[in-house]
Coordinates of C-alpha atoms and ligand atoms in Angstrom, one line a residue:
M1 CA -47.4 -40.0 -28.7
I2 CA -48.3 -41.9 -25.5
L3 CA -46.1 -42.1 -22.2
V4 CA -45.6 -45.2 -20.5
T5 CA -43.3 -45.2 -17.4
G6 CA -41.6 -47.9 -16.5
G7 CA -40.8 -49.3 -20.3
A8 CA -37.7 -51.0 -19.6
G9 CA -39.2 -53.7 -16.9
F10 CA -40.3 -56.8 -17.5
I11 CA -44.3 -55.5 -18.4
G12 CA -43.6 -52.2 -19.7
G13 CA -40.9 -53.9 -22.3
N14 CA -43.5 -56.4 -23.7
F15 CA -45.8 -53.4 -23.9
V16 CA -43.5 -51.3 -25.7
L17 CA -42.3 -54.1 -27.8
D18 CA -46.0 -55.1 -28.7
W19 CA -47.3 -51.3 -29.4
L20 CA -44.7 -50.5 -31.3
S21 CA -44.6 -54.1 -33.4
N22 CA -48.0 -52.1 -35.1
P23 CA -46.6 -49.8 -37.9
N24 CA -49.7 -47.9 -37.3
A25 CA -49.1 -47.1 -33.8
E26 CA -48.7 -43.6 -31.9
G27 CA -45.1 -43.4 -30.7
I28 CA -44.2 -43.9 -27.5
V29 CA -42.1 -41.9 -25.1
N30 CA -40.7 -44.4 -21.9
L31 CA -40.0 -42.3 -19.2
D32 CA -38.1 -45.2 -16.3
K33 CA -35.6 -45.3 -13.7
L34 CA -33.4 -48.0 -14.4
T35 CA -33.3 -49.6 -11.2
Y36 CA -31.8 -53.0 -11.4
A37 CA -35.0 -53.9 -12.8
G38 CA -34.7 -51.3 -15.8
N39 CA -33.1 -53.2 -18.6
L40 CA -31.9 -51.1 -21.5
A41 CA -31.4 -54.5 -23.9
T42 CA -35.2 -55.2 -23.5
L43 CA -35.6 -52.1 -25.6
D44 CA -32.4 -53.1 -28.2
P45 CA -34.9 -53.5 -31.1
L46 CA -35.7 -50.0 -30.9
K47 CA -32.7 -48.4 -30.9
A48 CA -33.1 -46.9 -35.0
N49 CA -37.4 -46.3 -34.4
S50 CA -38.1 -42.8 -35.1
H51 CA -41.5 -43.2 -33.0
Y52 CA -39.6 -44.4 -29.8
V53 CA -38.2 -41.8 -27.3
F54 CA -35.8 -43.4 -23.7
I55 CA -36.2 -40.7 -20.8
H56 CA -33.8 -41.8 -18.1
G57 CA -35.8 -40.4 -15.2
D58 CA -37.9 -41.0 -11.9
I59 CA -41.9 -40.2 -12.4
G60 CA -41.2 -38.8 -8.7
D61 CA -38.8 -35.9 -10.8
K62 CA -41.8 -32.9 -10.3
E63 CA -39.5 -30.9 -13.2
L64 CA -39.1 -33.9 -15.3
V65 CA -42.7 -34.9 -16.1
T66 CA -43.7 -31.7 -16.1
K67 CA -41.0 -30.9 -18.7
L68 CA -41.7 -34.0 -20.9
L69 CA -44.9 -33.9 -20.8
K70 CA -45.0 -30.6 -22.0
E71 CA -42.9 -31.2 -24.5
H72 CA -44.3 -34.7 -25.9
Q73 CA -48.1 -33.8 -25.3
P74 CA -49.1 -36.7 -24.8
R75 CA -52.7 -38.5 -24.9
A76 CA -51.9 -41.0 -22.5
I77 CA -50.4 -42.5 -20.3
V78 CA -49.9 -45.9 -19.0
N79 CA -47.9 -46.6 -15.8
F80 CA -45.7 -49.8 -14.8
A81 CA -43.1 -47.9 -13.0
A82 CA -43.2 -49.7 -9.7
E83 CA -40.9 -51.2 -7.0
S84 CA -42.8 -54.9 -8.2
H85 CA -41.2 -57.8 -5.6
V86 CA -42.6 -59.2 -2.6
D87 CA -39.5 -60.7 -1.2
R88 CA -37.8 -57.3 -1.9
S89 CA -40.5 -55.4 -0.1
I90 CA -39.9 -57.3 3.0
H91 CA -36.4 -56.4 3.1
G92 CA -36.8 -53.2 2.2
P93 CA -40.3 -51.0 2.1
A94 CA -38.8 -47.7 1.6
E95 CA -38.6 -47.7 -1.8
F96 CA -42.1 -49.0 -2.6
V97 CA -43.7 -46.3 -0.2
Q98 CA -41.2 -44.1 -2.4
T99 CA -41.7 -45.2 -5.7
N100 CA -45.7 -46.5 -5.6
I101 CA -46.9 -43.9 -3.2
M102 CA -45.3 -40.6 -3.6
G103 CA -44.3 -41.4 -7.3
T104 CA -47.6 -41.5 -8.5
F105 CA -49.0 -39.4 -6.4
N106 CA -46.7 -37.3 -8.4
L107 CA -47.3 -38.5 -11.8
L108 CA -51.0 -37.9 -11.0
E109 CA -50.4 -34.4 -10.2
C110 CA -48.0 -33.4 -13.2
A111 CA -50.5 -35.1 -15.4
R112 CA -53.6 -33.4 -14.2
E113 CA -51.7 -29.9 -14.2
Y114 CA -51.2 -30.3 -18.2
W115 CA -54.4 -32.0 -18.7
G116 CA -55.9 -28.9 -17.6
G117 CA -54.2 -27.2 -19.7
L118 CA -54.9 -29.2 -22.9
D119 CA -57.9 -27.9 -25.7
A120 CA -61.3 -29.2 -25.0
A121 CA -61.0 -32.2 -27.8
A122 CA -57.4 -33.3 -26.1
K123 CA -59.0 -32.9 -22.8
K124 CA -61.4 -35.5 -23.8
A125 CA -59.3 -37.8 -25.2
F126 CA -56.8 -37.7 -22.7
R127 CA -56.4 -41.5 -20.3
F128 CA -54.7 -42.0 -17.4
H129 CA -54.3 -45.8 -17.1
H130 CA -52.9 -47.2 -13.8
V131 CA -51.5 -50.5 -14.0
S132 CA -51.8 -52.7 -10.5
T133 CA -51.9 -56.0 -8.9
D134 CA -54.3 -58.7 -8.0
E135 CA -52.8 -58.6 -4.4
V136 CA -54.5 -55.4 -3.4
Y137 CA -57.3 -58.1 -2.7
G138 CA -55.6 -59.6 0.3
S139 CA -55.6 -63.7 0.2
L140 CA -58.5 -66.0 -0.8
S141 CA -58.9 -70.1 1.1
A142 CA -59.1 -72.5 -1.3
T143 CA -62.7 -72.1 -1.8
D144 CA -63.4 -68.5 -1.7
P145 CA -64.8 -67.1 -5.2
A146 CA -62.0 -65.4 -6.9
F147 CA -61.3 -61.7 -6.9
T148 CA -63.9 -59.4 -8.3
E149 CA -63.8 -55.4 -8.9
T150 CA -66.2 -55.3 -5.6
N151 CA -63.9 -57.2 -3.3
P152 CA -62.7 -54.7 -0.5
Y153 CA -59.0 -54.1 -0.5
E154 CA -56.5 -56.2 1.9
P155 CA -53.3 -56.0 1.2
N156 CA -50.9 -58.0 3.2
S157 CA -47.5 -57.2 2.0
P158 CA -45.3 -53.8 1.8
Y159 CA -45.9 -54.1 -2.0
S160 CA -49.3 -54.8 -1.9
A161 CA -50.3 -52.2 0.9
S162 CA -47.9 -49.5 -1.5
K163 CA -49.9 -50.6 -4.2
A164 CA -53.1 -50.5 -3.3
A165 CA -52.4 -46.4 -1.8
S166 CA -51.5 -45.6 -5.3
D167 CA -55.0 -47.6 -6.3
H168 CA -56.9 -44.6 -4.2
L169 CA -55.0 -42.5 -5.5
V170 CA -56.3 -43.0 -8.9
R171 CA -59.6 -43.5 -8.0
A172 CA -59.7 -40.2 -5.7
W173 CA -57.9 -38.2 -8.5
F174 CA -61.2 -39.2 -10.6
H175 CA -63.7 -38.4 -8.3
T176 CA -62.3 -35.3 -6.7
Y177 CA -60.9 -33.4 -10.1
G178 CA -62.6 -35.3 -13.3
F179 CA -59.1 -36.6 -13.8
P180 CA -60.0 -39.5 -16.4
V181 CA -58.7 -42.6 -15.0
V182 CA -58.7 -46.2 -15.4
T183 CA -57.1 -48.7 -13.1
T184 CA -56.0 -52.7 -13.9
N185 CA -55.9 -55.2 -11.7
C186 CA -53.4 -57.9 -13.0
S187 CA -52.7 -61.8 -12.3
N188 CA -49.1 -63.2 -12.2
N189 CA -47.7 -62.5 -15.4
Y190 CA -44.6 -64.6 -17.0
G191 CA -43.3 -64.9 -20.6
P192 CA -40.3 -63.3 -22.3
Y193 CA -38.1 -60.5 -20.2
H194 CA -38.9 -61.5 -16.6
F195 CA -36.5 -60.5 -14.9
P196 CA -35.0 -63.5 -13.1
E197 CA -36.0 -62.9 -9.6
K198 CA -39.9 -64.1 -9.4
L199 CA -40.1 -67.7 -9.4
I200 CA -40.5 -68.9 -13.4
P201 CA -37.5 -67.1 -14.8
L202 CA -35.6 -68.2 -11.0
V203 CA -36.3 -71.7 -11.9
I204 CA -35.6 -71.9 -15.2
L205 CA -32.7 -70.5 -15.0
N206 CA -31.5 -72.2 -11.2
A207 CA -32.4 -75.5 -13.4
L208 CA -30.5 -74.9 -16.2
N209 CA -27.2 -74.0 -14.1
G210 CA -27.6 -76.7 -11.9
K211 CA -28.8 -75.2 -8.9
P212 CA -31.6 -75.7 -6.2
L213 CA -35.2 -74.9 -6.9
P214 CA -36.7 -73.4 -4.0
I215 CA -40.5 -73.9 -3.0
Y216 CA -41.5 -71.5 0.0
G217 CA -43.5 -73.3 2.6
D218 CA -45.5 -76.4 1.2
G219 CA -45.9 -74.9 -2.2
Q220 CA -49.5 -75.3 -2.2
Q221 CA -50.0 -71.5 -2.6
V222 CA -52.0 -71.0 -5.4
R223 CA -51.2 -68.1 -8.1
D224 CA -53.5 -67.2 -11.3
W225 CA -50.9 -67.3 -14.4
L226 CA -51.4 -64.2 -17.2
Y227 CA -49.1 -64.2 -20.9
V228 CA -47.3 -61.0 -20.7
G229 CA -48.3 -60.7 -24.2
D230 CA -52.0 -61.5 -23.1
H231 CA -52.1 -58.9 -20.4
C232 CA -50.4 -56.3 -23.1
A233 CA -53.7 -56.9 -25.2
A234 CA -55.5 -56.0 -22.1
I235 CA -54.2 -53.1 -21.6
R236 CA -54.9 -51.9 -24.9
E237 CA -58.7 -52.7 -25.0
V238 CA -58.9 -50.8 -21.8
L239 CA -57.1 -48.0 -22.8
E240 CA -58.7 -47.6 -26.2
K241 CA -62.4 -48.8 -25.0
G242 CA -62.3 -48.6 -20.9
K243 CA -64.8 -46.7 -19.0
L244 CA -63.5 -44.0 -17.3
G245 CA -63.5 -44.0 -13.4
E246 CA -63.6 -48.4 -13.7
T247 CA -61.2 -50.7 -12.3
Y248 CA -61.0 -54.5 -14.6
N249 CA -59.5 -57.2 -13.4
I250 CA -57.3 -58.9 -15.9
G251 CA -56.4 -62.8 -15.4
G252 CA -55.6 -65.9 -17.5
W253 CA -57.8 -68.1 -16.1
N254 CA -55.0 -70.4 -15.4
E255 CA -55.1 -71.1 -11.3
K256 CA -51.8 -72.9 -10.5
A257 CA -49.9 -74.8 -7.1
N258 CA -46.7 -73.6 -6.9
I259 CA -45.4 -76.7 -6.9
D260 CA -47.3 -78.2 -9.9
V261 CA -45.7 -74.4 -12.0
V262 CA -42.4 -75.4 -11.2
K263 CA -42.8 -79.4 -12.2
T264 CA -44.1 -78.5 -15.0
I265 CA -41.1 -76.4 -16.0
C266 CA -39.2 -79.7 -15.2
C267 CA -40.5 -81.9 -17.6
I268 CA -40.0 -79.3 -20.3
L269 CA -36.8 -78.8 -19.9
D270 CA -36.5 -82.2 -19.1
E271 CA -38.0 -82.7 -22.9
L272 CA -36.4 -79.4 -24.2
K273 CA -33.0 -79.9 -23.2
P274 CA -32.0 -82.7 -20.9
R275 CA -29.8 -82.9 -18.1
A276 CA -26.2 -84.5 -18.8
D277 CA -26.9 -87.3 -15.8
G278 CA -29.7 -88.2 -17.5
K279 CA -32.2 -87.1 -14.6
T280 CA -35.1 -84.9 -14.1
Y281 CA -34.9 -81.7 -13.1
A282 CA -36.9 -82.1 -10.3
E283 CA -34.4 -83.3 -8.6
Q284 CA -33.2 -79.9 -7.7
I285 CA -36.6 -79.0 -6.3
T286 CA -36.3 -78.0 -2.3
F287 CA -38.3 -76.7 0.2
V288 CA -37.1 -74.0 1.7
Q289 CA -38.6 -71.6 4.8
D290 CA -41.7 -69.7 3.7
R291 CA -42.2 -65.8 2.9
P292 CA -43.5 -64.3 6.1
G293 CA -46.8 -63.1 5.7
H294 CA -47.6 -65.4 2.6
D295 CA -50.5 -65.2 0.9
R296 CA -52.4 -68.5 0.0
R297 CA -53.9 -68.1 -2.9
Y298 CA -55.0 -65.5 -5.5
A299 CA -57.5 -65.8 -8.2
I300 CA -59.2 -63.5 -10.7
D301 CA -63.0 -63.2 -12.2
A302 CA -61.6 -61.5 -15.4
S303 CA -65.6 -62.3 -16.2
K304 CA -66.3 -58.4 -16.6
L305 CA -63.3 -57.2 -19.2
E306 CA -65.1 -59.8 -21.3
R307 CA -68.1 -58.8 -20.5
E308 CA -67.9 -55.1 -21.9
L309 CA -65.1 -55.0 -23.9
G310 CA -64.7 -58.6 -25.3
W311 CA -61.3 -59.4 -24.1
R312 CA -60.2 -63.1 -23.0
P313 CA -56.6 -64.1 -22.7
T314 CA -55.6 -66.3 -26.1
E315 CA -52.5 -68.5 -24.2
T316 CA -53.5 -71.6 -21.9
F317 CA -51.0 -71.9 -19.3
D318 CA -49.3 -75.3 -21.4
T319 CA -48.4 -73.0 -24.3
G320 CA -47.9 -69.9 -22.7
I321 CA -45.2 -71.7 -20.6
R322 CA -43.2 -74.1 -23.4
K323 CA -43.0 -70.4 -25.1
T324 CA -41.3 -68.5 -22.0
I325 CA -39.3 -71.4 -21.4
Q326 CA -38.0 -72.1 -25.1
W327 CA -37.4 -68.1 -25.0
Y328 CA -35.1 -68.3 -22.1
L329 CA -33.3 -70.7 -24.2
D330 CA -33.2 -68.8 -27.2
N331 CA -31.8 -65.9 -25.7
P332 CA -28.5 -67.0 -23.5
A333 CA -27.5 -62.9 -24.4
W334 CA -30.3 -61.4 -22.8
I335 CA -29.8 -63.8 -19.5
E336 CA -26.0 -62.7 -19.3
G337 CA -26.8 -59.2 -19.3
V338 CA -29.5 -58.8 -16.0
V339 CA -27.2 -61.8 -13.7
S340 CA -25.2 -58.8 -12.6
G341 CA -23.1 -58.8 -9.0
S342 CA -26.4 -56.4 -7.9
Y343 CA -28.5 -60.0 -8.8
R344 CA -26.0 -62.2 -7.6
D345 CA -26.0 -60.1 -3.7
W346 CA -29.8 -60.8 -4.1
L347 CA -29.9 -64.5 -4.4
Q348 CA -26.6 -64.5 -1.6
K349 CA -29.8 -62.4 0.9
Q350 CA -32.9 -63.8 -0.1
Y351 CA -31.9 -67.7 -0.2
N352 CA -28.6 -67.6 1.5
Ligands
NAD401 P1 -40.2 -54.5 -13.0 O1 -39.8 -54.7 -11.9 O2 -40.2 -55.7 -14.1 O3 -40.0 -53.2 -14.0 C1 -40.8 -52.2 -13.2 C2 -39.9 -51.2 -14.1 O4 -40.7 -49.8 -13.2 C3 -38.5 -51.1 -13.6 O5 -37.9 -50.9 -15.5 C4 -38.4 -49.6 -13.2 O6 -36.1 -49.2 -13.8 C5 -38.6 -48.8 -13.3 N1 -39.0 -48.2 -12.3 C6 -38.9 -48.2 -10.5 N2 -38.8 -47.6 -10.3 C7 -39.3 -46.4 -11.0 C8 -39.4 -44.6 -10.9 N3 -39.4 -44.0 -9.6 N4 -39.3 -44.0 -12.0 C9 -39.5 -44.8 -13.3 N5 -39.4 -45.9 -13.3 C10 -39.0 -46.9 -12.6 O7 -41.8 -54.8 -12.9 P2 -43.6 -55.7 -14.1 O8 -43.6 -57.2 -13.5 O9 -42.8 -55.4 -15.4 O10 -44.9 -54.8 -13.4 C11 -44.6 -53.7 -14.1 C12 -46.3 -53.4 -13.1 O11 -47.2 -54.2 -13.0 C13 -45.9 -52.7 -11.8 O12 -46.9 -51.4 -11.3 C14 -46.3 -54.3 -10.8 O13 -47.0 -53.3 -9.8 C15 -47.8 -54.9 -11.8 N6 -48.1 -56.3 -11.6 C16 -46.8 -56.7 -11.9 C17 -47.5 -58.0 -12.0 C18 -46.7 -59.5 -12.5 O14 -46.7 -60.5 -12.2 N7 -45.0 -59.2 -13.3 C19 -48.4 -58.4 -11.8 C20 -49.5 -57.6 -11.5 C21 -49.0 -56.1 -11.5
DAU402 O1 -50.3 -61.6 -8.1 C1 -49.2 -60.3 -8.9 C2 -48.2 -60.2 -8.3 O2 -47.1 -61.5 -9.4 C3 -47.3 -58.9 -8.4 O3 -48.5 -58.0 -8.3 C4 -45.9 -58.6 -8.3 O4 -45.8 -57.6 -9.2 C5 -45.1 -59.8 -9.0 O5 -44.0 -59.9 -8.1 C6 -46.4 -61.4 -8.4 O6 -46.0 -62.1 -7.1 P1 -45.4 -62.7 -6.6 O7 -44.9 -62.9 -4.9 O8 -47.1 -63.4 -6.5 O9 -44.9 -63.1 -7.3 P2 -43.3 -64.3 -7.1 O10 -42.7 -64.5 -8.9 O11 -42.4 -64.1 -6.3 O12 -43.6 -65.9 -6.3 C7 -44.4 -66.7 -7.0 C8 -45.5 -67.6 -6.1 O13 -44.1 -68.5 -5.8 C9 -45.8 -66.8 -4.6 O14 -46.1 -67.7 -3.8 C10 -43.9 -67.1 -3.9 C11 -43.6 -68.3 -4.5 N1 -41.9 -68.6 -4.5 C12 -41.4 -67.3 -5.5 C13 -40.3 -67.4 -5.1 C14 -39.7 -66.4 -6.2 C15 -41.5 -69.7 -4.1 O15 -42.3 -70.2 -3.6 N2 -40.2 -69.8 -4.0 C16 -39.3 -68.8 -5.2 O16 -37.9 -68.5 -5.0

């Protein structure tokens, strides 16, 4: 067994599905609090899978985590569980501190205690894989080189500050206790099962529903886009072959300005599902007030991962975004399930 936390969310859900699509893979115990971002419908295909166990709970719950480690004896933990949306962290940072910092701390402590009690072989094989973000490195100018693993931490939002704190805890547990960790810092993921508060799924759904496509500020902020399936493959590589105590950047080699991302989505939708009035979806683009403290540019240098572990992404932005849009067109039932009352309340609060 491996223990996955946050496996009902976007990346964790894709990871669990990918992992269990291999019939020879170890089983998965998935611990998830099912916040607004957790969605069990993503994991519907696993209902009858005897290699999969779902546990509803909080990574910050010491009693529960201790009990499930004892019961399931995982040989690895992959920690995806987090509050992940920057805009929500601006409206309410408390949950971010609670889950991303205190939750990770609790998970580390419970796991360290469990690991300490393993026999020598199991102890040697054990891994704690912490999933983190490129946002911990701060913001780049247009001409700065991309982030490498040695960039200083300069988080700018409550979200990225809480993720940076969790990375520091993970690092310290390795240096102080010899606890076997690896950390990955990745760029913006996109793909199936992405909750539509984030730019790409929000724009796809708003376009199809005839709503404005909100672009913060001038739309010239740059992100590196990583297809979620590529991210899952990279995590499997690092879990298998990563060096203990190391961090690895994961990126898609796909830097794009937000406005170009949105225009690309409009173009593909014009082709796959033309508007009834024959006009382009790009007419729905609306520039809105900028995000406070908005980081200008992120760019990931993922060459360490390629050099040391031989990983490279397989999707370009053009192939990945087309697959993603097609997935949203093909899965109206999943979308219907996530656009609940609380999602509508969020849109009202954020976009008025
Ligand atoms: P998400 O918001 O879609 O999912 C988070 C999941 O964690 C949800 O299922 C939620 O219910 C669960 N969760 C939240 N608090 C919990 C708690 N206290 N205990 C147990 N479960 C809890 O997030 P995501 O986009 O899938 O991101 C996964 C991880 O990857 C996060 O750590 C995030 O910081 C990191 N990350 C995400 C991206 C991205 O582009 N989405 C990029 C870089 C890093
Ligand atoms: O870089 C990795 C990070 O990517 C992850 O750590 C986060 O968990 C993930 O949410 C994501 O953060 P971003 O803030 O970059 O993602 P988001 O989709 O919210 O925004 C992408 C860009 O688009 C960003 O520059 C803000 C902008 N944006 C976003 C929304 C929701 C808009 O212009 N309009 C919008 O309505």
